[in-house]
Amino acid sequence: MDPPAVGEAVKRVIVALDPARRGDVDRLLDMARLVCGVGAGIKVGLPMLALGGSEALAEAARLCKGGGLRVLDLKLADIGYIMRLAAESLSRGFDAAIAHAFVGYEGGLVELKKTLDGLGARLVLVVSMSHPGSREVLDPCLDKLLAVARRVEPWGVVAPATRPEVVARVRETLPTTVILSPGVGAQGGKPGDAICLGGADYEIVGRMVAGSPDPVSALRGVAEYIAARCPEKLLHSSTGNGPS
Ligand code: O7M
């Protein structure tokens, strides 16, 4: 049996399954089943769509059913009508879908949210990103992007594990919105930076887990590291968001 903080931490880690070549698709689909029973869930997006087609997306959602959050990451950024068409054809079977906050409310995100509501999926908005280029346009506009998020009232927002101070700002502005934080491992964020320092609910980990020969052990290793850093925070979640 895992210590309670490790058991809680592992349910805060979402594994990103991004194939680099066609030959990775089946391996990552097998991994979806494995990690969904252990962690918080999976995230799939454009690499899976490009290399495995819409069938691979649907299969990932099916394999993870009942085992955790299934997040579709197409980072939609278009007029509402087009985002609606994309969501209607690709987001069935997923619990949440991701779009960019910069699209704005009128004629854009309001329409996507309505579509996702109808499909039983939740909306997640990107308000900041994990790569250095996020400082060029997105981060100087963070207050405006957070204002869009306040208006749209998504279930979740994406903020970078590579810059926990940004996560903390997002947490301050949106105290009850779920925060998902990518950038752990391959991009330099340490496990726990976003949850322990920034107040995120979930950390998204891709290559560090999916690239490991033993992804379940790697996932547990990430959870142990997070649990050792802030057991109190995990056991007494201040936002009450946690996994649902
Ligand atoms: O851990 P990695 O670097 O192998 O993978 C990171 C995953 O998180 C990958 O699937 C990216 O698409 C995603 N991601 C970022 O890396 N940075 C961001 O700012 C945002 C995302 C993301 O998930 O957006 C929704």
PDB file of C-alpha atoms and ligand atoms in Angstrom:
ATOM      1  CA  MET A   1       0.000   0.000   0.000  1.00  0.00           C
ATOM      2  CA  ASP A   2       1.234   3.470  -0.909  1.00  0.00           C
ATOM      3  CA  PRO A   3       1.556   6.040   1.896  1.00  0.00           C
ATOM      4  CA  PRO A   4      -1.538   8.336   1.739  1.00  0.00           C
ATOM      5  CA  ALA A   5       0.361  11.313   0.263  1.00  0.00           C
ATOM      6  CA  VAL A   6       1.767   9.145  -2.551  1.00  0.00           C
ATOM      7  CA  GLY A   7      -1.690   7.722  -3.241  1.00  0.00           C
ATOM      8  CA  GLU A   8      -3.013  11.269  -3.462  1.00  0.00           C
ATOM      9  CA  ALA A   9      -0.066  12.508  -5.582  1.00  0.00           C
ATOM     10  CA  VAL A  10      -0.415   9.772  -8.189  1.00  0.00           C
ATOM     11  CA  LYS A  11      -4.021  10.873  -8.725  1.00  0.00           C
ATOM     12  CA  ARG A  12      -2.699  14.347  -9.578  1.00  0.00           C
ATOM     13  CA  VAL A  13      -0.535  13.241 -12.505  1.00  0.00           C
ATOM     14  CA  ILE A  14      -1.936  13.160 -16.037  1.00  0.00           C
ATOM     15  CA  VAL A  15       0.194  11.341 -18.609  1.00  0.00           C
ATOM     16  CA  ALA A  16       0.532  12.929 -22.071  1.00  0.00           C
ATOM     17  CA  LEU A  17       0.674  10.270 -24.780  1.00  0.00           C
ATOM     18  CA  ASP A  18       2.339  11.873 -27.802  1.00  0.00           C
ATOM     19  CA  PRO A  19       3.671   9.442 -30.438  1.00  0.00           C
ATOM     20  CA  ALA A  20       6.781  10.635 -32.293  1.00  0.00           C
ATOM     21  CA  ARG A  21       6.312   8.117 -35.122  1.00  0.00           C
ATOM     22  CA  ARG A  22       3.580   5.851 -36.397  1.00  0.00           C
ATOM     23  CA  GLY A  23       5.202   2.842 -34.712  1.00  0.00           C
ATOM     24  CA  ASP A  24       4.636   4.462 -31.283  1.00  0.00           C
ATOM     25  CA  VAL A  25       0.861   4.643 -31.603  1.00  0.00           C
ATOM     26  CA  ASP A  26       0.013   1.096 -30.495  1.00  0.00           C
ATOM     27  CA  ARG A  27       2.572   1.173 -27.682  1.00  0.00           C
ATOM     28  CA  LEU A  28       1.065   4.394 -26.340  1.00  0.00           C
ATOM     29  CA  LEU A  29      -2.473   3.047 -26.646  1.00  0.00           C
ATOM     30  CA  ASP A  30      -1.421   0.027 -24.559  1.00  0.00           C
ATOM     31  CA  MET A  31       0.100   2.487 -22.121  1.00  0.00           C
ATOM     32  CA  ALA A  32      -3.200   4.381 -21.912  1.00  0.00           C
ATOM     33  CA  ARG A  33      -4.829   1.367 -20.331  1.00  0.00           C
ATOM     34  CA  LEU A  34      -1.904   0.816 -17.930  1.00  0.00           C
ATOM     35  CA  VAL A  35      -1.479   4.357 -16.661  1.00  0.00           C
ATOM     36  CA  CYS A  36      -5.196   5.131 -16.486  1.00  0.00           C
ATOM     37  CA  GLY A  37      -5.626   2.572 -13.749  1.00  0.00           C
ATOM     38  CA  VAL A  38      -2.850   4.192 -11.741  1.00  0.00           C
ATOM     39  CA  GLY A  39      -2.645   7.936 -12.383  1.00  0.00           C
ATOM     40  CA  ALA A  40      -5.124  10.775 -12.855  1.00  0.00           C
ATOM     41  CA  GLY A  41      -5.701  10.057 -16.527  1.00  0.00           C
ATOM     42  CA  ILE A  42      -4.317  10.723 -19.991  1.00  0.00           C
ATOM     43  CA  LYS A  43      -3.992  13.556 -22.466  1.00  0.00           C
ATOM     44  CA  VAL A  44      -3.824  12.964 -26.219  1.00  0.00           C
ATOM     45  CA  GLY A  45      -3.670  15.503 -29.003  1.00  0.00           C
ATOM     46  CA  LEU A  46      -2.335  16.401 -32.419  1.00  0.00           C
ATOM     47  CA  PRO A  47       0.549  13.886 -32.568  1.00  0.00           C
ATOM     48  CA  MET A  48      -1.904  11.033 -31.839  1.00  0.00           C
ATOM     49  CA  LEU A  49      -4.387  12.426 -34.366  1.00  0.00           C
ATOM     50  CA  ALA A  50      -1.728  12.938 -37.052  1.00  0.00           C
ATOM     51  CA  LEU A  51      -0.102   9.516 -36.670  1.00  0.00           C
ATOM     52  CA  GLY A  52      -3.022   7.352 -35.555  1.00  0.00           C
ATOM     53  CA  GLY A  53      -6.042   9.155 -36.977  1.00  0.00           C
ATOM     54  CA  SER A  54      -9.293   9.930 -35.228  1.00  0.00           C
ATOM     55  CA  GLU A  55      -9.638   6.169 -34.516  1.00  0.00           C
ATOM     56  CA  ALA A  56      -6.562   6.316 -32.278  1.00  0.00           C
ATOM     57  CA  LEU A  57      -8.019   9.241 -30.338  1.00  0.00           C
ATOM     58  CA  ALA A  58     -11.287   7.383 -29.865  1.00  0.00           C
ATOM     59  CA  GLU A  59      -9.417   4.225 -28.863  1.00  0.00           C
ATOM     60  CA  ALA A  60      -7.382   6.092 -26.246  1.00  0.00           C
ATOM     61  CA  ALA A  61     -10.611   7.450 -24.764  1.00  0.00           C
ATOM     62  CA  ARG A  62     -12.191   3.988 -24.808  1.00  0.00           C
ATOM     63  CA  LEU A  63      -9.200   2.260 -23.202  1.00  0.00           C
ATOM     64  CA  CYS A  64      -9.156   4.803 -20.392  1.00  0.00           C
ATOM     65  CA  LYS A  65     -12.896   4.743 -19.746  1.00  0.00           C
ATOM     66  CA  GLY A  66     -13.641   4.486 -16.049  1.00  0.00           C
ATOM     67  CA  GLY A  67      -9.932   4.815 -15.248  1.00  0.00           C
ATOM     68  CA  GLY A  68      -9.405   8.536 -15.068  1.00  0.00           C
ATOM     69  CA  LEU A  69      -9.658  11.828 -16.877  1.00  0.00           C
ATOM     70  CA  ARG A  70      -9.458  11.653 -20.643  1.00  0.00           C
ATOM     71  CA  VAL A  71      -8.289  14.997 -21.964  1.00  0.00           C
ATOM     72  CA  LEU A  72      -8.344  15.889 -25.655  1.00  0.00           C
ATOM     73  CA  ASP A  73      -5.699  18.483 -26.423  1.00  0.00           C
ATOM     74  CA  LEU A  74      -6.219  20.031 -29.844  1.00  0.00           C
ATOM     75  CA  LYS A  75      -5.532  23.524 -28.455  1.00  0.00           C
ATOM     76  CA  LEU A  76      -8.424  24.813 -30.519  1.00  0.00           C
ATOM     77  CA  ALA A  77      -8.110  28.431 -31.636  1.00  0.00           C
ATOM     78  CA  ASP A  78     -10.697  29.315 -34.257  1.00  0.00           C
ATOM     79  CA  ILE A  79     -14.117  30.867 -34.661  1.00  0.00           C
ATOM     80  CA  GLY A  80     -16.839  29.194 -32.627  1.00  0.00           C
ATOM     81  CA  TYR A  81     -18.393  27.481 -35.637  1.00  0.00           C
ATOM     82  CA  ILE A  82     -15.163  25.692 -36.604  1.00  0.00           C
ATOM     83  CA  MET A  83     -14.334  24.759 -33.011  1.00  0.00           C
ATOM     84  CA  ARG A  84     -17.841  23.325 -32.744  1.00  0.00           C
ATOM     85  CA  LEU A  85     -17.310  21.134 -35.815  1.00  0.00           C
ATOM     86  CA  ALA A  86     -13.953  19.913 -34.508  1.00  0.00           C
ATOM     87  CA  ALA A  87     -15.362  19.211 -31.040  1.00  0.00           C
ATOM     88  CA  GLU A  88     -18.394  17.397 -32.421  1.00  0.00           C
ATOM     89  CA  SER A  89     -16.302  15.054 -34.526  1.00  0.00           C
ATOM     90  CA  LEU A  90     -13.353  14.446 -32.204  1.00  0.00           C
ATOM     91  CA  SER A  91     -14.246  14.996 -28.556  1.00  0.00           C
ATOM     92  CA  ARG A  92     -16.796  12.231 -28.025  1.00  0.00           C
ATOM     93  CA  GLY A  93     -15.637   9.907 -25.279  1.00  0.00           C
ATOM     94  CA  PHE A  94     -13.408  12.557 -23.722  1.00  0.00           C
ATOM     95  CA  ASP A  95     -14.021  14.202 -20.351  1.00  0.00           C
ATOM     96  CA  ALA A  96     -12.381  17.499 -21.297  1.00  0.00           C
ATOM     97  CA  ALA A  97     -11.140  19.375 -24.353  1.00  0.00           C
ATOM     98  CA  ILE A  98      -8.574  22.165 -24.551  1.00  0.00           C
ATOM     99  CA  ALA A  99      -8.775  25.500 -26.370  1.00  0.00           C
ATOM    100  CA  HIS A 100      -6.789  28.736 -26.277  1.00  0.00           C
ATOM    101  CA  ALA A 101      -8.199  31.497 -24.073  1.00  0.00           C
ATOM    102  CA  PHE A 102      -6.958  34.175 -26.516  1.00  0.00           C
ATOM    103  CA  VAL A 103      -9.820  33.258 -28.881  1.00  0.00           C
ATOM    104  CA  GLY A 104     -12.124  35.238 -26.598  1.00  0.00           C
ATOM    105  CA  TYR A 105     -15.734  34.796 -25.532  1.00  0.00           C
ATOM    106  CA  GLU A 106     -18.098  36.249 -28.174  1.00  0.00           C
ATOM    107  CA  GLY A 107     -18.446  34.049 -31.238  1.00  0.00           C
ATOM    108  CA  GLY A 108     -15.671  31.814 -29.973  1.00  0.00           C
ATOM    109  CA  LEU A 109     -15.342  30.126 -26.613  1.00  0.00           C
ATOM    110  CA  VAL A 110     -18.959  30.624 -25.599  1.00  0.00           C
ATOM    111  CA  GLU A 111     -19.982  28.486 -28.560  1.00  0.00           C
ATOM    112  CA  LEU A 112     -17.354  25.831 -27.886  1.00  0.00           C
ATOM    113  CA  LYS A 113     -18.408  25.613 -24.249  1.00  0.00           C
ATOM    114  CA  LYS A 114     -22.041  25.125 -25.241  1.00  0.00           C
ATOM    115  CA  THR A 115     -21.019  22.354 -27.678  1.00  0.00           C
ATOM    116  CA  LEU A 116     -18.894  20.587 -25.063  1.00  0.00           C
ATOM    117  CA  ASP A 117     -21.684  20.888 -22.483  1.00  0.00           C
ATOM    118  CA  GLY A 118     -23.962  19.099 -24.945  1.00  0.00           C
ATOM    119  CA  LEU A 119     -21.382  16.336 -25.372  1.00  0.00           C
ATOM    120  CA  GLY A 120     -20.848  15.947 -21.636  1.00  0.00           C
ATOM    121  CA  ALA A 121     -17.265  17.222 -21.858  1.00  0.00           C
ATOM    122  CA  ARG A 122     -15.592  20.001 -19.908  1.00  0.00           C
ATOM    123  CA  LEU A 123     -13.668  22.959 -21.282  1.00  0.00           C
ATOM    124  CA  VAL A 124     -10.044  23.722 -20.407  1.00  0.00           C
ATOM    125  CA  LEU A 125      -8.425  27.008 -21.500  1.00  0.00           C
ATOM    126  CA  VAL A 126      -4.734  27.696 -22.065  1.00  0.00           C
ATOM    127  CA  VAL A 127      -3.795  30.952 -20.300  1.00  0.00           C
ATOM    128  CA  SER A 128      -0.011  30.516 -20.296  1.00  0.00           C
ATOM    129  CA  MET A 129       2.415  27.990 -21.791  1.00  0.00           C
ATOM    130  CA  SER A 130       5.479  26.106 -20.634  1.00  0.00           C
ATOM    131  CA  HIS A 131       7.954  27.072 -23.358  1.00  0.00           C
ATOM    132  CA  PRO A 132      10.093  30.257 -23.170  1.00  0.00           C
ATOM    133  CA  GLY A 133       8.134  31.869 -26.044  1.00  0.00           C
ATOM    134  CA  SER A 134       5.121  32.134 -23.772  1.00  0.00           C
ATOM    135  CA  ARG A 135       6.833  35.243 -22.383  1.00  0.00           C
ATOM    136  CA  GLU A 136       6.648  36.970 -25.777  1.00  0.00           C
ATOM    137  CA  VAL A 137       2.880  37.379 -26.159  1.00  0.00           C
ATOM    138  CA  LEU A 138       0.850  35.213 -23.788  1.00  0.00           C
ATOM    139  CA  ASP A 139       2.387  36.144 -20.451  1.00  0.00           C
ATOM    140  CA  PRO A 140       2.279  39.930 -20.961  1.00  0.00           C
ATOM    141  CA  CYS A 141      -1.446  39.381 -21.657  1.00  0.00           C
ATOM    142  CA  LEU A 142      -2.021  37.062 -18.688  1.00  0.00           C
ATOM    143  CA  ASP A 143      -4.459  39.395 -16.935  1.00  0.00           C
ATOM    144  CA  LYS A 144      -6.569  39.678 -20.086  1.00  0.00           C
ATOM    145  CA  LEU A 145      -6.489  35.919 -20.641  1.00  0.00           C
ATOM    146  CA  LEU A 146      -7.567  35.374 -17.046  1.00  0.00           C
ATOM    147  CA  ALA A 147     -10.400  37.862 -17.576  1.00  0.00           C
ATOM    148  CA  VAL A 148     -11.556  35.765 -20.553  1.00  0.00           C
ATOM    149  CA  ALA A 149     -11.371  32.664 -18.349  1.00  0.00           C
ATOM    150  CA  ARG A 150     -13.430  34.387 -15.635  1.00  0.00           C
ATOM    151  CA  ARG A 151     -16.090  35.203 -18.215  1.00  0.00           C
ATOM    152  CA  VAL A 152     -16.138  31.771 -19.891  1.00  0.00           C
ATOM    153  CA  GLU A 153     -16.006  29.888 -16.582  1.00  0.00           C
ATOM    154  CA  PRO A 154     -14.187  26.812 -17.894  1.00  0.00           C
ATOM    155  CA  TRP A 155     -13.731  23.745 -15.703  1.00  0.00           C
ATOM    156  CA  GLY A 156      -9.964  24.104 -15.985  1.00  0.00           C
ATOM    157  CA  VAL A 157      -7.054  26.211 -17.194  1.00  0.00           C
ATOM    158  CA  VAL A 158      -3.525  25.315 -18.333  1.00  0.00           C
ATOM    159  CA  ALA A 159      -0.569  27.087 -16.697  1.00  0.00           C
ATOM    160  CA  PRO A 160       3.134  26.189 -16.869  1.00  0.00           C
ATOM    161  CA  ALA A 161       4.928  23.882 -14.435  1.00  0.00           C
ATOM    162  CA  THR A 162       8.138  25.459 -15.757  1.00  0.00           C
ATOM    163  CA  ARG A 163       7.119  28.777 -14.135  1.00  0.00           C
ATOM    164  CA  PRO A 164       5.359  28.036 -10.837  1.00  0.00           C
ATOM    165  CA  GLU A 165       5.129  31.766 -10.110  1.00  0.00           C
ATOM    166  CA  VAL A 166       2.742  32.054 -13.070  1.00  0.00           C
ATOM    167  CA  VAL A 167       0.723  29.112 -11.735  1.00  0.00           C
ATOM    168  CA  ALA A 168       0.516  30.914  -8.375  1.00  0.00           C
ATOM    169  CA  ARG A 169      -0.826  34.064 -10.085  1.00  0.00           C
ATOM    170  CA  VAL A 170      -3.429  32.015 -11.908  1.00  0.00           C
ATOM    171  CA  ARG A 171      -4.399  30.296  -8.652  1.00  0.00           C
ATOM    172  CA  GLU A 172      -4.787  33.663  -6.925  1.00  0.00           C
ATOM    173  CA  THR A 173      -7.089  34.978  -9.667  1.00  0.00           C
ATOM    174  CA  LEU A 174      -9.072  31.766 -10.175  1.00  0.00           C
ATOM    175  CA  PRO A 175      -9.236  30.200  -6.711  1.00  0.00           C
ATOM    176  CA  THR A 176     -11.716  27.469  -7.590  1.00  0.00           C
ATOM    177  CA  THR A 177     -10.781  26.637 -11.194  1.00  0.00           C
ATOM    178  CA  VAL A 178      -8.864  23.418 -11.813  1.00  0.00           C
ATOM    179  CA  ILE A 179      -5.276  24.106 -12.931  1.00  0.00           C
ATOM    180  CA  LEU A 180      -3.436  21.623 -15.156  1.00  0.00           C
ATOM    181  CA  SER A 181       0.310  22.193 -15.444  1.00  0.00           C
ATOM    182  CA  PRO A 182       2.526  20.752 -18.187  1.00  0.00           C
ATOM    183  CA  GLY A 183       6.287  21.065 -18.547  1.00  0.00           C
ATOM    184  CA  VAL A 184       7.423  18.547 -15.936  1.00  0.00           C
ATOM    185  CA  GLY A 185      10.536  16.502 -16.701  1.00  0.00           C
ATOM    186  CA  ALA A 186      11.607  16.891 -20.343  1.00  0.00           C
ATOM    187  CA  GLN A 187      10.975  20.664 -20.295  1.00  0.00           C
ATOM    188  CA  GLY A 188      12.763  21.232 -17.006  1.00  0.00           C
ATOM    189  CA  GLY A 189       9.929  21.592 -14.485  1.00  0.00           C
ATOM    190  CA  LYS A 190      10.487  19.474 -11.381  1.00  0.00           C
ATOM    191  CA  PRO A 191       7.659  17.200 -10.220  1.00  0.00           C
ATOM    192  CA  GLY A 192       5.779  19.111  -7.550  1.00  0.00           C
ATOM    193  CA  ASP A 193       6.788  22.612  -8.679  1.00  0.00           C
ATOM    194  CA  ALA A 194       3.296  23.358 -10.002  1.00  0.00           C
ATOM    195  CA  ILE A 195       1.306  21.594  -7.269  1.00  0.00           C
ATOM    196  CA  CYS A 196       3.474  22.419  -4.262  1.00  0.00           C
ATOM    197  CA  LEU A 197       4.675  25.919  -5.197  1.00  0.00           C
ATOM    198  CA  GLY A 198       1.943  27.134  -7.546  1.00  0.00           C
ATOM    199  CA  GLY A 199      -1.212  25.504  -6.222  1.00  0.00           C
ATOM    200  CA  ALA A 200      -2.010  23.489  -9.371  1.00  0.00           C
ATOM    201  CA  ASP A 201      -4.381  20.533  -9.166  1.00  0.00           C
ATOM    202  CA  TYR A 202      -2.745  18.342 -11.792  1.00  0.00           C
ATOM    203  CA  GLU A 203       0.701  18.050 -13.355  1.00  0.00           C
ATOM    204  CA  ILE A 204       0.864  16.826 -16.953  1.00  0.00           C
ATOM    205  CA  VAL A 205       3.881  14.623 -17.665  1.00  0.00           C
ATOM    206  CA  GLY A 206       4.720  13.314 -21.125  1.00  0.00           C
ATOM    207  CA  ARG A 207       8.127  11.955 -22.123  1.00  0.00           C
ATOM    208  CA  MET A 208       9.384  11.451 -18.568  1.00  0.00           C
ATOM    209  CA  VAL A 209       6.735   8.746 -18.112  1.00  0.00           C
ATOM    210  CA  ALA A 210       5.694   7.718 -21.633  1.00  0.00           C
ATOM    211  CA  GLY A 211       9.330   7.469 -22.782  1.00  0.00           C
ATOM    212  CA  SER A 212      10.288   5.188 -19.913  1.00  0.00           C
ATOM    213  CA  PRO A 213      10.661   1.420 -20.431  1.00  0.00           C
ATOM    214  CA  ASP A 214       8.525   1.034 -17.276  1.00  0.00           C
ATOM    215  CA  PRO A 215       5.947   3.843 -17.430  1.00  0.00           C
ATOM    216  CA  VAL A 216       3.996   2.741 -14.353  1.00  0.00           C
ATOM    217  CA  SER A 217       7.144   2.802 -12.196  1.00  0.00           C
ATOM    218  CA  ALA A 218       8.092   6.157 -13.706  1.00  0.00           C
ATOM    219  CA  LEU A 219       4.622   7.503 -12.883  1.00  0.00           C
ATOM    220  CA  ARG A 220       4.904   6.225  -9.314  1.00  0.00           C
ATOM    221  CA  GLY A 221       8.372   7.794  -9.091  1.00  0.00           C
ATOM    222  CA  VAL A 222       6.935  11.181 -10.096  1.00  0.00           C
ATOM    223  CA  ALA A 223       4.189  10.794  -7.475  1.00  0.00           C
ATOM    224  CA  GLU A 224       6.664   9.831  -4.740  1.00  0.00           C
ATOM    225  CA  TYR A 225       8.742  12.899  -5.548  1.00  0.00           C
ATOM    226  CA  ILE A 226       5.691  15.190  -5.374  1.00  0.00           C
ATOM    227  CA  ALA A 227       4.458  13.539  -2.177  1.00  0.00           C
ATOM    228  CA  ALA A 228       7.823  14.015  -0.479  1.00  0.00           C
ATOM    229  CA  ARG A 229       7.775  17.738  -1.325  1.00  0.00           C
ATOM    230  CA  CYS A 230       4.360  18.735   0.003  1.00  0.00           C
ATOM    231  CA  PRO A 231       2.483  15.936   1.775  1.00  0.00           C
ATOM    232  CA  GLU A 232       0.392  18.449   3.764  1.00  0.00           C
ATOM    233  CA  LYS A 233      -0.799  20.243   0.666  1.00  0.00           C
ATOM    234  CA  LEU A 234      -1.820  16.957  -0.971  1.00  0.00           C
ATOM    235  CA  LEU A 235      -3.688  15.650   2.023  1.00  0.00           C
ATOM    236  CA  HIS A 236      -5.449  18.939   2.798  1.00  0.00           C
ATOM    237  CA  SER A 237      -6.108  20.435  -0.645  1.00  0.00           C
ATOM    238  CA  SER A 238      -6.781  24.127  -0.064  1.00  0.00           C
ATOM    239  CA  THR A 239      -8.892  24.565  -3.196  1.00  0.00           C
ATOM    240  CA  GLY A 240     -10.895  21.410  -2.776  1.00  0.00           C
ATOM    241  CA  ASN A 241     -10.508  20.876  -6.546  1.00  0.00           C
ATOM    242  CA  GLY A 242      -8.427  17.709  -6.515  1.00  0.00           C
ATOM    243  CA  PRO A 243      -9.399  14.774  -8.650  1.00  0.00           C
ATOM    244  CA  SER A 244     -13.120  14.246  -9.138  1.00  0.00           C
TER     245      SER A 244
HETATM  246  O1  O7M B   1       6.274  16.267 -20.712  1.00  0.00           O
HETATM  247  P1  O7M B   1       6.461  16.526 -22.178  1.00  0.00           P
HETATM  248  O2  O7M B   1       7.287  17.741 -22.448  1.00  0.00           O
HETATM  249  O3  O7M B   1       6.925  15.335 -22.943  1.00  0.00           O
HETATM  250  O4  O7M B   1       4.998  16.810 -22.782  1.00  0.00           O
HETATM  251  C1  O7M B   1       4.283  17.930 -22.402  1.00  0.00           C
HETATM  252  C2  O7M B   1       2.852  17.805 -22.844  1.00  0.00           C
HETATM  253  O5  O7M B   1       2.143  18.935 -22.336  1.00  0.00           O
HETATM  254  C3  O7M B   1       2.650  17.801 -24.348  1.00  0.00           C
HETATM  255  O6  O7M B   1       1.561  16.962 -24.641  1.00  0.00           O
HETATM  256  C4  O7M B   1       2.308  19.253 -24.673  1.00  0.00           C
HETATM  257  O7  O7M B   1       1.396  19.378 -25.747  1.00  0.00           O
HETATM  258  C5  O7M B   1       1.615  19.706 -23.396  1.00  0.00           C
HETATM  259  N1  O7M B   1       1.755  21.144 -23.100  1.00  0.00           N
HETATM  260  C6  O7M B   1       2.993  21.701 -22.949  1.00  0.00           C
HETATM  261  O8  O7M B   1       4.025  21.036 -23.004  1.00  0.00           O
HETATM  262  N2  O7M B   1       3.074  23.050 -22.709  1.00  0.00           N
HETATM  263  C7  O7M B   1       2.007  23.858 -22.620  1.00  0.00           C
HETATM  264  O9  O7M B   1       2.159  25.038 -22.377  1.00  0.00           O
HETATM  265  C8  O7M B   1       0.739  23.292 -22.764  1.00  0.00           C
HETATM  266  C9  O7M B   1       0.632  21.936 -22.956  1.00  0.00           C
HETATM  267  C10 O7M B   1      -0.686  21.408 -22.866  1.00  0.00           C
HETATM  268  O10 O7M B   1      -0.982  20.318 -22.447  1.00  0.00           O
HETATM  269  O11 O7M B   1      -1.640  22.250 -23.192  1.00  0.00           O
HETATM  270  C11 O7M B   1      -2.930  21.906 -23.000  1.00  0.00           C
END
